[in-house]
Amino acid sequence: MSWQAYSRLQLALAHFGQPFWMLTADQLPELERQLARKLMLEHQVLAHPLAAQIQVTPQAIYAARAEVLARYGSEEALNQALQQAGLNDAELQQALLHELSVAAVLDQVVADIQPLSETEARRYYLDHPRRFLRPERREVRHILITTDEQQPENLPVLVLRRMVQLRGELLEHPERFGELALRHSECPTAMERGRIGYVVAGQLYPELDSALFALRLGELSEVVESPMGLHLLQCLDIQEAEPMPMEQALPLIIERHLQQARQQQQRLWLKRLQRRAQDVAVTATDPQTTDPCH
């Protein structure tokens, strides 16, 4: 089945971050377990009477294929992945038809769910103020010099020495940061005099994140190491966490509530579907229900 091969590929990428032909012997059994469960659920979904009402248009399949192509970046990369998965383009489209049909049935299951009213969303916003805080943002600039054991001029010990010297200069003349970033930094931001811009916690490498959010306004960091190399950071501005305006939060509240309500109803519906299938299987194998003498 084309959708089985495609599902195997998609599950491997989603759960293991690589295609199934690159998985280890320990990972393959877990992939097959997940695949068997997914295919069983999809079979049950498409066997439901709701599936008879579904019609997937060629335009929808074309759009779904375009999304797949965007994930792979080029026709060549997509075709290579399909070939290794044992699929051709026609089979990919059959697999997408299968996926779209399952999704359309699940959409039918939640078609009657209504979004929150604006009044309800406003009440939620007022009852949960801490959930609508904009995180603190900091404006930062940096100087990066990469380290490389194979390049004599970029040996870690030599780069550290250069960075310590730069830090000494900046402590005496902080106004020269942009000039020194333009001259010494190996990051593309050197052309912006080292400016990265505003960031929130979690956007940078953890080492840089910790250093930046411990700085006071205008303060220069110690030399910080990341997987890219060695950095000097300067905090240019701090925008404290603040409440998100109600009018900006309302559409987010309504959308989030609708998504959660849909997901919950779909989960309950799938559980009921599985229970019915199990009951049918038990009835079919129970001799007391099949023996005409009972």
Coordinates of C-alpha atoms in Angstrom, one line a residue, residues 157-259:
V157 CA 43.7 29.0 23.0
L158 CA 44.6 31.7 20.5
V159 CA 41.0 32.7 19.9
L160 CA 40.5 33.0 23.7
R161 CA 43.5 35.2 23.9
R162 CA 42.2 37.5 21.2
M163 CA 38.8 37.7 22.8
V164 CA 40.2 38.6 26.2
Q165 CA 42.2 41.4 24.6
L166 CA 39.0 42.6 22.8
R167 CA 37.1 42.5 26.0
G168 CA 39.8 44.6 27.7
E169 CA 39.5 47.2 25.0
L170 CA 35.8 47.3 25.2
L171 CA 35.8 47.7 29.0
E172 CA 37.9 50.9 28.5
H173 CA 36.1 52.1 25.4
P174 CA 32.6 50.5 25.2
E175 CA 31.7 53.0 22.4
R176 CA 34.0 51.1 20.1
F177 CA 31.9 47.9 20.1
G178 CA 30.5 48.5 16.6
E179 CA 33.9 49.3 15.2
L180 CA 35.5 46.2 16.7
A181 CA 32.6 44.0 15.7
L182 CA 33.0 45.2 12.1
R183 CA 36.7 44.6 12.2
H184 CA 36.9 41.2 14.0
S185 CA 33.6 39.4 14.2
E186 CA 33.1 36.4 11.9
C187 CA 29.3 36.5 12.1
P188 CA 27.3 38.1 9.3
T189 CA 26.0 40.5 11.9
A190 CA 29.4 42.2 11.7
M191 CA 28.0 44.2 8.8
E192 CA 25.4 45.5 11.3
R193 CA 28.2 46.4 13.8
G194 CA 27.4 43.2 15.7
R195 CA 23.7 43.8 16.2
I196 CA 21.5 40.7 16.5
G197 CA 18.4 42.6 17.5
Y198 CA 15.8 41.9 20.1
V199 CA 15.6 38.3 21.4
V200 CA 13.5 36.5 24.1
A201 CA 14.8 33.8 26.3
G202 CA 15.3 30.5 24.4
Q203 CA 16.2 32.0 21.0
L204 CA 19.9 31.8 21.3
Y205 CA 22.3 29.0 22.2
P206 CA 21.7 28.1 25.9
E207 CA 25.2 29.4 26.8
L208 CA 24.5 32.8 25.1
D209 CA 21.0 32.9 26.6
S210 CA 22.2 32.5 30.1
A211 CA 24.9 35.1 29.7
L212 CA 22.7 37.7 28.0
F213 CA 19.8 37.5 30.5
A214 CA 22.2 37.9 33.4
L215 CA 23.6 41.2 32.1
R216 CA 22.6 44.7 33.3
L217 CA 21.6 47.3 30.7
G218 CA 24.8 48.3 28.7
E219 CA 26.9 45.6 30.4
L220 CA 29.5 43.6 28.6
S221 CA 29.7 39.8 29.1
E222 CA 32.6 37.7 29.9
V223 CA 33.9 35.6 27.0
V224 CA 31.2 33.0 26.3
E225 CA 31.7 29.7 24.4
S226 CA 29.0 28.3 22.2
P227 CA 29.1 25.6 19.5
M228 CA 29.9 28.4 17.0
G229 CA 33.0 29.6 18.8
L230 CA 33.7 32.4 21.3
H231 CA 31.5 35.4 21.8
L232 CA 31.3 38.8 23.6
L233 CA 27.8 40.1 24.2
Q234 CA 26.5 43.5 25.1
C235 CA 23.0 44.2 26.3
L236 CA 21.7 47.3 24.5
D237 CA 18.2 47.5 25.8
I238 CA 15.8 45.6 28.1
Q239 CA 12.1 45.5 27.6
E240 CA 10.4 44.1 30.7
A241 CA 7.7 41.5 30.5
E242 CA 4.3 43.2 30.1
P243 CA 0.7 42.2 29.7
M244 CA -0.5 41.5 26.1
P245 CA -3.3 43.9 25.2
M246 CA -6.7 42.3 25.5
E247 CA -7.6 43.1 21.9
Q248 CA -4.4 41.3 20.7
A249 CA -5.1 38.3 23.0
L250 CA -8.7 37.7 22.1
P251 CA -8.1 36.1 18.7
L252 CA -5.4 33.9 20.2
I253 CA -7.7 32.8 23.0
I254 CA -10.5 31.9 20.6
E255 CA -8.3 30.0 18.2
R256 CA -6.5 28.1 21.0
H257 CA -9.8 27.1 22.6
L258 CA -11.2 25.9 19.3
Q259 CA -8.1 23.8 18.6

